[in-house]
Short mmCIF file of C-alpha atoms in Angstrom, two decimals:
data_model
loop_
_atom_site.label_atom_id
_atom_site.label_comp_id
_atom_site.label_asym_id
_atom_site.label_seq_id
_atom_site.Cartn_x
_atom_site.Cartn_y
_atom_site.Cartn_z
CA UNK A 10 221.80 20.78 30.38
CA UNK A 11 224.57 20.05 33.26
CA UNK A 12 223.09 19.79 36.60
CA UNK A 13 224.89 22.50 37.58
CA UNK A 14 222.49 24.92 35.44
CA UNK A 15 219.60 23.36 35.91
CA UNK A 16 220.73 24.10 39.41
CA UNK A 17 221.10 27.87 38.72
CA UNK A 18 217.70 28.03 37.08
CA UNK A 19 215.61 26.51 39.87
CA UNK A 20 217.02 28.45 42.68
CA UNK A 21 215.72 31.77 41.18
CA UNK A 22 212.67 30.24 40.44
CA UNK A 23 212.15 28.58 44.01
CA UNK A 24 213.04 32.14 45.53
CA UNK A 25 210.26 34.00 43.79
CA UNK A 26 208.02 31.17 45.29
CA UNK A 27 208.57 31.88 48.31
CA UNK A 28 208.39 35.56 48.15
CA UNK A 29 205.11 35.15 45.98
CA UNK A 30 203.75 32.56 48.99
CA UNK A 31 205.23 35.03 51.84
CA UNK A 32 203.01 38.21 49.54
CA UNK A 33 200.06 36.13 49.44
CA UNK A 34 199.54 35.44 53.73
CA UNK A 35 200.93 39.18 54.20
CA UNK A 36 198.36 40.72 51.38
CA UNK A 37 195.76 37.52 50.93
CA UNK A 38 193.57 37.70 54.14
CA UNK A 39 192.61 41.31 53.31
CA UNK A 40 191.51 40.90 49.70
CA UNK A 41 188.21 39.57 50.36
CA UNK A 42 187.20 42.51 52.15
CA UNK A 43 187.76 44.32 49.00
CA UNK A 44 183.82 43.45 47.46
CA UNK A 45 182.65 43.95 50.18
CA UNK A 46 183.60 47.21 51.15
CA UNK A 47 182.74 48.67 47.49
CA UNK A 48 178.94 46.89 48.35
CA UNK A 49 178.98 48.90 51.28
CA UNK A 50 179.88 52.14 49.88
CA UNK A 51 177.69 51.52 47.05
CA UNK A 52 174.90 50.32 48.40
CA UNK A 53 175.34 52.47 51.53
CA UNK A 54 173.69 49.52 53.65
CA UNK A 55 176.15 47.64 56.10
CA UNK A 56 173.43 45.62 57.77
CA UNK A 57 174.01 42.55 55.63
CA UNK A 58 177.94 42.78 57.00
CA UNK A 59 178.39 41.88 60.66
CA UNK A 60 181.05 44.03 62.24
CA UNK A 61 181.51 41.37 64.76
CA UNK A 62 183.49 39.51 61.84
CA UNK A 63 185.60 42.82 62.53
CA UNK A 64 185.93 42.12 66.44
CA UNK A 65 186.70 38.47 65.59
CA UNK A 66 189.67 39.31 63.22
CA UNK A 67 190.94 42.27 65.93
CA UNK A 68 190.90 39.98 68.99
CA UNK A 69 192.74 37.38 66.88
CA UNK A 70 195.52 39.02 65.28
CA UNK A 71 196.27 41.04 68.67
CA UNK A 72 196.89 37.69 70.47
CA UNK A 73 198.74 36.65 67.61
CA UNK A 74 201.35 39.65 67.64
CA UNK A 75 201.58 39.15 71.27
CA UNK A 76 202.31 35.73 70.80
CA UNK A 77 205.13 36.25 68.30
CA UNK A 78 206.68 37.65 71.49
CA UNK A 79 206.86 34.74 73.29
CA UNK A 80 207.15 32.16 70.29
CA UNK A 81 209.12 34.00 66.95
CA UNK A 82 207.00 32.40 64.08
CA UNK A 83 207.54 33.23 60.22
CA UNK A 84 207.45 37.04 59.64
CA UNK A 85 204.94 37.40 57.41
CA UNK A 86 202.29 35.74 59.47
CA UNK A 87 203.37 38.67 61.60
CA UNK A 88 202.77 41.39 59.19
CA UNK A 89 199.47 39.67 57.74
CA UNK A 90 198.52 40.34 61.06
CA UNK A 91 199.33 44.05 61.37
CA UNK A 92 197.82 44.76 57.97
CA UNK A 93 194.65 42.82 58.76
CA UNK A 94 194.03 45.26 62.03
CA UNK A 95 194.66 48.18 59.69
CA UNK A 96 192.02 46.96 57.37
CA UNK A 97 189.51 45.70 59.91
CA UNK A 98 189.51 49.64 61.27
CA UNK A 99 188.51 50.69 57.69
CA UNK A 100 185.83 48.45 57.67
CA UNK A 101 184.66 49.44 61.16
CA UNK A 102 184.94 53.30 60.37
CA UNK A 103 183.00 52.64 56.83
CA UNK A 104 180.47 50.46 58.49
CA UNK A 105 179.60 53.05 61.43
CA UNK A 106 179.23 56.21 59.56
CA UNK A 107 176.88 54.48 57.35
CA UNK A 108 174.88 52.55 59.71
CA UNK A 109 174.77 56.25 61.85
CA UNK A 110 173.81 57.99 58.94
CA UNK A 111 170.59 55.65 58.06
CA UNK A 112 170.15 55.61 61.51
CA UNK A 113 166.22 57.42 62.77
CA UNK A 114 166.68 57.03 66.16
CA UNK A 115 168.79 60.24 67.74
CA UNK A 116 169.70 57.94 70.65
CA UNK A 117 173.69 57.42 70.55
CA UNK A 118 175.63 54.97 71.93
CA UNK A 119 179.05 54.54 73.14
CA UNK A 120 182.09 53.24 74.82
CA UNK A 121 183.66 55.93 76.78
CA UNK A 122 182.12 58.83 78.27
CA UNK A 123 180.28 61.47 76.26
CA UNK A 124 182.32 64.19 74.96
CA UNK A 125 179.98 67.09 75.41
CA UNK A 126 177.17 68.33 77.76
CA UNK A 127 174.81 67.30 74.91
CA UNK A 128 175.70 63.90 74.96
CA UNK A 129 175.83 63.76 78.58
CA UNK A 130 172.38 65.41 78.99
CA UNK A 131 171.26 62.71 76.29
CA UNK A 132 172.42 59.58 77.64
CA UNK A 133 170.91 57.71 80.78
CA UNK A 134 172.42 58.58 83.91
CA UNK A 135 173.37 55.14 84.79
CA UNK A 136 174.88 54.67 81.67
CA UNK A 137 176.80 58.17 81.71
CA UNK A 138 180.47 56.64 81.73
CA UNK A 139 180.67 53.23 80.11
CA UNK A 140 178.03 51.67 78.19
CA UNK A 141 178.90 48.06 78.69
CA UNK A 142 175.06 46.95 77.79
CA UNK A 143 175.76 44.19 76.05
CA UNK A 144 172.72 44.81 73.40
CA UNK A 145 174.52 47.95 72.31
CA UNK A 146 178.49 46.24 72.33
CA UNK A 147 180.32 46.77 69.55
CA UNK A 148 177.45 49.03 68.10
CA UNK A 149 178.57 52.23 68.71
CA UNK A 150 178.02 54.97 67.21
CA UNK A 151 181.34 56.75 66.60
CA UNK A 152 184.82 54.99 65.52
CA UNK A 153 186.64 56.64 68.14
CA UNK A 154 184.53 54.12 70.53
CA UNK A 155 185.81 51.54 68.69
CA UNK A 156 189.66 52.71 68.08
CA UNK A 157 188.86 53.02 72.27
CA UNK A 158 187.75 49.46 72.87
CA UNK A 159 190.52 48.16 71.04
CA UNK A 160 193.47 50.16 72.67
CA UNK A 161 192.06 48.98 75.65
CA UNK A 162 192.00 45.42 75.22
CA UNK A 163 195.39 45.94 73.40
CA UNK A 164 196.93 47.43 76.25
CA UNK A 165 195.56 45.00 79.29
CA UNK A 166 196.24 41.53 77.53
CA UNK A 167 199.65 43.31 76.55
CA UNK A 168 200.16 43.93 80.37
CA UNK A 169 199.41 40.39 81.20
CA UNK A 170 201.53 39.36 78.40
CA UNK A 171 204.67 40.75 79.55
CA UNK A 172 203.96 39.36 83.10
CA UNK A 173 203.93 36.19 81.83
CA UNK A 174 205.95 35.64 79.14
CA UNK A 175 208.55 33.60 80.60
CA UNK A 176 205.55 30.87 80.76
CA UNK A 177 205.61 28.41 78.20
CA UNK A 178 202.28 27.64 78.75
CA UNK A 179 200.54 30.28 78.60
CA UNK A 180 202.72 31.22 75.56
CA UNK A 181 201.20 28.35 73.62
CA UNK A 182 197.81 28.98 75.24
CA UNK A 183 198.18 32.60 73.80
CA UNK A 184 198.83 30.94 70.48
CA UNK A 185 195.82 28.67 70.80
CA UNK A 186 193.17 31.73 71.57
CA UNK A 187 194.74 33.87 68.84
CA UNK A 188 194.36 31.19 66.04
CA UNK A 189 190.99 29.29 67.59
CA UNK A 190 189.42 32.80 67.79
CA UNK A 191 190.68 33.98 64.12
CA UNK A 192 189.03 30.33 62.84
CA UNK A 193 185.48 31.26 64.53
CA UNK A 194 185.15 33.95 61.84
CA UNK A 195 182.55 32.95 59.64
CA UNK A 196 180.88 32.01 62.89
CA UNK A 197 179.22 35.87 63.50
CA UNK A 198 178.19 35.74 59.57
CA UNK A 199 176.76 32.70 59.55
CA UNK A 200 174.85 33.43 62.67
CA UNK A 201 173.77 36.46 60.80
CA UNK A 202 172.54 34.87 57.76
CA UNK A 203 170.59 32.44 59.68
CA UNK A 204 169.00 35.17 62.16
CA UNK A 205 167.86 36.55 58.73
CA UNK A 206 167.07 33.64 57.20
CA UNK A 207 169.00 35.04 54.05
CA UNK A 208 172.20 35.60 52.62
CA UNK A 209 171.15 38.96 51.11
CA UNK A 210 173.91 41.97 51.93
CA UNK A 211 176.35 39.94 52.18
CA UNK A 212 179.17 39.85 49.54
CA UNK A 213 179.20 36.10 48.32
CA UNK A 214 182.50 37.24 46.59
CA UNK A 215 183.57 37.97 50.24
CA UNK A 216 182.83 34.55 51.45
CA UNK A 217 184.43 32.60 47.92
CA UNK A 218 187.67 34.75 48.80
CA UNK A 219 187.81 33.23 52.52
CA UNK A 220 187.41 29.52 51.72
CA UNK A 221 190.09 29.55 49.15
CA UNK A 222 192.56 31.76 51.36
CA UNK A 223 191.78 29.93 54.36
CA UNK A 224 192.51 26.95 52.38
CA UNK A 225 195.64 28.28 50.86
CA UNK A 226 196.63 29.46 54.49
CA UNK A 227 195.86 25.58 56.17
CA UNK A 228 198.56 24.03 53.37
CA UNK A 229 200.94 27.06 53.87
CA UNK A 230 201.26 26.50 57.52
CA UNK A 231 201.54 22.64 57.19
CA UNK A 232 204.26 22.72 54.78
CA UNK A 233 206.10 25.54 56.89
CA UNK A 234 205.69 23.47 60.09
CA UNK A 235 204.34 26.58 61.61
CA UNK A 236 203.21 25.89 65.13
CA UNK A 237 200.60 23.19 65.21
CA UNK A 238 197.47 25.67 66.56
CA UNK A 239 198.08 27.75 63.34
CA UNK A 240 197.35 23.58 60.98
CA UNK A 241 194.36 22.70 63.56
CA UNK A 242 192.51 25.93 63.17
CA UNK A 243 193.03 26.63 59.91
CA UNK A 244 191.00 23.98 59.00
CA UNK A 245 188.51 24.21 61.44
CA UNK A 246 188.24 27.97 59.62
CA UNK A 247 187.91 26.60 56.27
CA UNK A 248 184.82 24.20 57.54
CA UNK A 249 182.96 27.23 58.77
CA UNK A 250 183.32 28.81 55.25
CA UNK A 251 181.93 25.43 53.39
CA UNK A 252 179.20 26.19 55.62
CA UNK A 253 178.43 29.90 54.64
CA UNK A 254 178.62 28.84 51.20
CA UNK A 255 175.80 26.14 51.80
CA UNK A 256 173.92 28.70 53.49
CA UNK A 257 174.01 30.99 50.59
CA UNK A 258 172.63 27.71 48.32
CA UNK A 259 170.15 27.09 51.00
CA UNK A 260 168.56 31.02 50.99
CA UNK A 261 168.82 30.97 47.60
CA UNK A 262 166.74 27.99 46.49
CA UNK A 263 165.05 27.50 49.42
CA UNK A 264 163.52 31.06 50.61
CA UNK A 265 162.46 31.30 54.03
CA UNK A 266 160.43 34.23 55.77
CA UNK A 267 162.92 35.94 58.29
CA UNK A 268 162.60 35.90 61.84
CA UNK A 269 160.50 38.87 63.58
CA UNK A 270 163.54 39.61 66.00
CA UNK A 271 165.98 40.16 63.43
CA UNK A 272 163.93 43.28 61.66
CA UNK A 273 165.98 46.58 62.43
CA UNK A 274 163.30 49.52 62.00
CA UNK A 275 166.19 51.78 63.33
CA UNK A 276 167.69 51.79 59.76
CA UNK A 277 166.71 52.30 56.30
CA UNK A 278 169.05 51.59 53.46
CA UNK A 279 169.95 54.50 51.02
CA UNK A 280 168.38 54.76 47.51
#
């Protein structure tokens, strides 16, 4: 075959490669969220999922559109970004009507003020406009709270963005908190796991998922030169996932009697 063929062949082929890479970072980080939401729904029991994983992945891929402001990375690091938000909402709206609805105690809890006289009359008077008690953050008991909280941050870093965004340095230093706090992930779950001294509730699926698209995500960004916070954190990510998985080998070979701090009488899990 002249090289002039061959030519014609691998051009095609090194085009869908790239758009297959590209789909993969745009679609990839949301697929292991997939188990674990149909556990959830199933199972109707959220408490082996921590919705701080959910805060984690919102704070991070807000600072990371912001940053695209001030530094124009590859697009579809962009739009993994807006598509992870959109799926870290489901989660949060599937994970508080269930934990509400196995919820005994009446007491609710949120992050702007009531809505009714009922609520009002309910709640503590010192606590009648913002809960900010920091046992009760991000454990609210309505998604509106949460869709709340994150407009809020969204809008003040925003702000401070586009006061500073001639900076270069806090343009990289933007970059740097977006990416170091997307790789501290696995940090809330594995905090979780070891508060219950078990892996139970938690989709091991899930956590398989993460390590190889974290991987895949570390070797996409070094061969696209992306900016060098993106390479540094990425694998700093994937180590946090190596150690979920030895958690789940740990728990599961080695049983251990869960701490008496991490029991939640408040909830029951559906039959």
């Amino acid at each position: 075959m002249e090289p002039g063929g061959l030519e014609w062949l691998l051009v095609p082929m090194q085009q869908l490669v790239s758009w297959g890479a590209a789909g993969a970072m745009v679609f990839g980080g949301v697929v292991p969220y997939i188990p674990q939401y149909r556990d959830i729904r199933r199972t109707q029991n959220a408490e082996g999922f921590s919705t701080y994983v959910c805060l984690v992945l919102l704070v991070a891929n807000i600072l990371r559109i912001l940053f695209w402001f001030g530094r124009r990375f590859e697009s579809p690091l962009l739009w993994q970004s807006i598509i992870m938000i959109m799926t870290m909402l489901l989660m949060l709206k599937l994970c508080t009507e269930v934990r509400v609805s196995n919820e005994l105690n009446v007491k609710r809890r949120s992050f702007a003020a009531a809505d009714s006289k009922d609520e009002e009359i309910k709640a503590p008077p010192k606590r009648s406009y913002l809960d900010f008690d920091l046992n009760y953050f991000w454990h609210w008991s309505k998604f509106t709270d949460y869709v709340q909280c994150v407009l809020t941050f969204t809008g003040v870093t925003g702000y401070i963005t586009y006061l500073w965004l001639d900076s270069s340095l806090f343009v990289e230093t933007l970059g740097f908190l977006a990416v170091f706090t997307e790789a501290m992930l696995g940090v809330p779950q594995l905090y979780r796991n070891y508060q219950n001294r078990s892996t139970e509730g938690m989709s091991i699926k899930m956590v398989l998922m993460w390590t190889s698209g974290d991987t895949f995500k570390t070797v996409y960004f070094i061969l696209n030169q992306a900016p060098f916070q993106f390479s540094i954190c990425g694998l700093l990510q994937v180590f946090v996932d190596i150690a979920i998985l030895l958690q789940v080998y740990l728990y599961s070979y080695y049983p251990q009697k869960p701490m008496s701090h991490t029991a939640h009488p408040a909830s029951t899990k559906a039959l």
